[in-house]
PDB file of C-alpha atoms in Angstrom:
ATOM      1  CA  SER A   1      -4.503 -50.311  82.094  1.00  0.00           C
ATOM      2  CA  ILE A   2      -5.067 -47.596  84.660  1.00  0.00           C
ATOM      3  CA  SER A   3      -1.390 -47.558  85.575  1.00  0.00           C
ATOM      4  CA  SER A   4      -0.330 -47.062  81.951  1.00  0.00           C
ATOM      5  CA  SER A   5      -2.678 -44.123  81.541  1.00  0.00           C
ATOM      6  CA  CYS A   6      -1.033 -42.447  84.562  1.00  0.00           C
ATOM      7  CA  ALA A   7       2.172 -42.098  82.520  1.00  0.00           C
ATOM      8  CA  LEU A   8       0.604 -40.979  79.219  1.00  0.00           C
ATOM      9  CA  GLU A   9       0.171 -37.268  78.497  1.00  0.00           C
ATOM     10  CA  GLY A  10      -3.370 -36.092  77.782  1.00  0.00           C
ATOM     11  CA  THR A  11      -5.218 -38.779  79.748  1.00  0.00           C
ATOM     12  CA  VAL A  12      -7.701 -38.118  82.550  1.00  0.00           C
ATOM     13  CA  THR A  13      -5.658 -40.144  85.045  1.00  0.00           C
ATOM     14  CA  ARG A  14      -2.524 -38.141  84.203  1.00  0.00           C
ATOM     15  CA  GLN A  15      -4.468 -34.955  85.018  1.00  0.00           C
ATOM     16  CA  ILE A  16      -5.505 -36.404  88.394  1.00  0.00           C
ATOM     17  CA  VAL A  17      -2.056 -37.800  89.265  1.00  0.00           C
ATOM     18  CA  PRO A  18       0.398 -35.573  87.344  1.00  0.00           C
ATOM     19  CA  SER A  19       3.533 -36.542  89.299  1.00  0.00           C
ATOM     20  CA  VAL A  20       3.444 -40.239  88.338  1.00  0.00           C
ATOM     21  CA  GLY A  21       6.141 -41.238  85.897  1.00  0.00           C
ATOM     22  CA  TYR A  22       7.867 -44.538  85.351  1.00  0.00           C
ATOM     23  CA  GLY A  23       8.658 -47.097  88.027  1.00  0.00           C
ATOM     24  CA  ASN A  24       6.399 -48.822  90.529  1.00  0.00           C
ATOM     25  CA  ILE A  25       2.801 -47.666  90.871  1.00  0.00           C
ATOM     26  CA  ASN A  26       0.528 -48.953  93.623  1.00  0.00           C
ATOM     27  CA  ILE A  27      -3.161 -49.150  92.708  1.00  0.00           C
ATOM     28  CA  GLU A  28      -5.538 -49.722  95.607  1.00  0.00           C
ATOM     29  CA  HIS A  29      -8.891 -51.439  95.152  1.00  0.00           C
ATOM     30  CA  PRO A  30     -11.566 -52.852  97.512  1.00  0.00           C
ATOM     31  CA  SER A  31      -9.834 -56.259  97.746  1.00  0.00           C
ATOM     32  CA  GLY A  32      -6.360 -54.887  98.452  1.00  0.00           C
ATOM     33  CA  ALA A  33      -3.641 -53.408  96.274  1.00  0.00           C
ATOM     34  CA  LEU A  34      -1.856 -54.153  93.020  1.00  0.00           C
ATOM     35  CA  ASP A  35       1.720 -53.129  92.221  1.00  0.00           C
ATOM     36  CA  VAL A  36       2.518 -52.358  88.587  1.00  0.00           C
ATOM     37  CA  HIS A  37       5.967 -51.527  87.195  1.00  0.00           C
ATOM     38  CA  LEU A  38       6.006 -49.064  84.288  1.00  0.00           C
ATOM     39  CA  SER A  39       8.955 -48.620  81.963  1.00  0.00           C
ATOM     40  CA  ASN A  40       9.530 -46.759  78.719  1.00  0.00           C
ATOM     41  CA  GLU A  41      11.330 -48.849  76.101  1.00  0.00           C
ATOM     42  CA  GLY A  42      11.722 -46.112  73.511  1.00  0.00           C
ATOM     43  CA  GLN A  43      11.945 -42.373  73.077  1.00  0.00           C
ATOM     44  CA  ASP A  44       8.186 -41.864  72.908  1.00  0.00           C
ATOM     45  CA  ALA A  45       5.328 -42.782  75.213  1.00  0.00           C
ATOM     46  CA  THR A  46       3.794 -45.169  72.680  1.00  0.00           C
ATOM     47  CA  THR A  47       6.284 -47.894  73.663  1.00  0.00           C
ATOM     48  CA  LEU A  48       5.168 -48.084  77.281  1.00  0.00           C
ATOM     49  CA  ARG A  49       5.525 -51.410  79.094  1.00  0.00           C
ATOM     50  CA  ALA A  50       3.532 -52.422  82.186  1.00  0.00           C
ATOM     51  CA  SER A  51       4.445 -55.425  84.359  1.00  0.00           C
ATOM     52  CA  VAL A  52       2.187 -56.691  87.120  1.00  0.00           C
ATOM     53  CA  ILE A  53       3.907 -57.655  90.348  1.00  0.00           C
ATOM     54  CA  ARG A  54       1.925 -60.178  92.397  1.00  0.00           C
ATOM     55  CA  THR A  55       2.665 -62.065  95.554  1.00  0.00           C
ATOM     56  CA  THR A  56       0.775 -64.737  97.398  1.00  0.00           C
ATOM     57  CA  ARG A  57      -0.256 -64.670 100.997  1.00  0.00           C
ATOM     58  CA  LYS A  58      -0.808 -67.452 103.461  1.00  0.00           C
ATOM     59  CA  ILE A  59      -4.549 -68.025 103.903  1.00  0.00           C
ATOM     60  CA  PHE A  60      -4.449 -70.619 106.684  1.00  0.00           C
ATOM     61  CA  SER A  61      -2.160 -72.735 108.809  1.00  0.00           C
ATOM     62  CA  GLY A  62      -2.850 -76.144 110.260  1.00  0.00           C
ATOM     63  CA  GLU A  63      -1.863 -79.742 110.762  1.00  0.00           C
ATOM     64  CA  VAL A  64      -3.081 -82.919 109.090  1.00  0.00           C
ATOM     65  CA  TYR A  65      -3.098 -86.271 110.867  1.00  0.00           C
ATOM     66  CA  LEU A  66      -3.130 -89.402 108.709  1.00  0.00           C
ATOM     67  CA  PRO A  67      -3.937 -92.820 110.207  1.00  0.00           C
TER      68      PRO A  67
END
């Protein structure tokens, strides 16, 4: 994923965003934003783990009347 490549040395995204390490990364896109949590489970960068954090939002509010 894009967020994983931000933490890996030698990638184009790491060159653009060099200060990104592990932890929460916020990726913005036309429909909103996506939070991804990166963690390193070993001593090398090949054991990178990415977890997507999603929430829901209320899309409408209303009342229903039943006879």
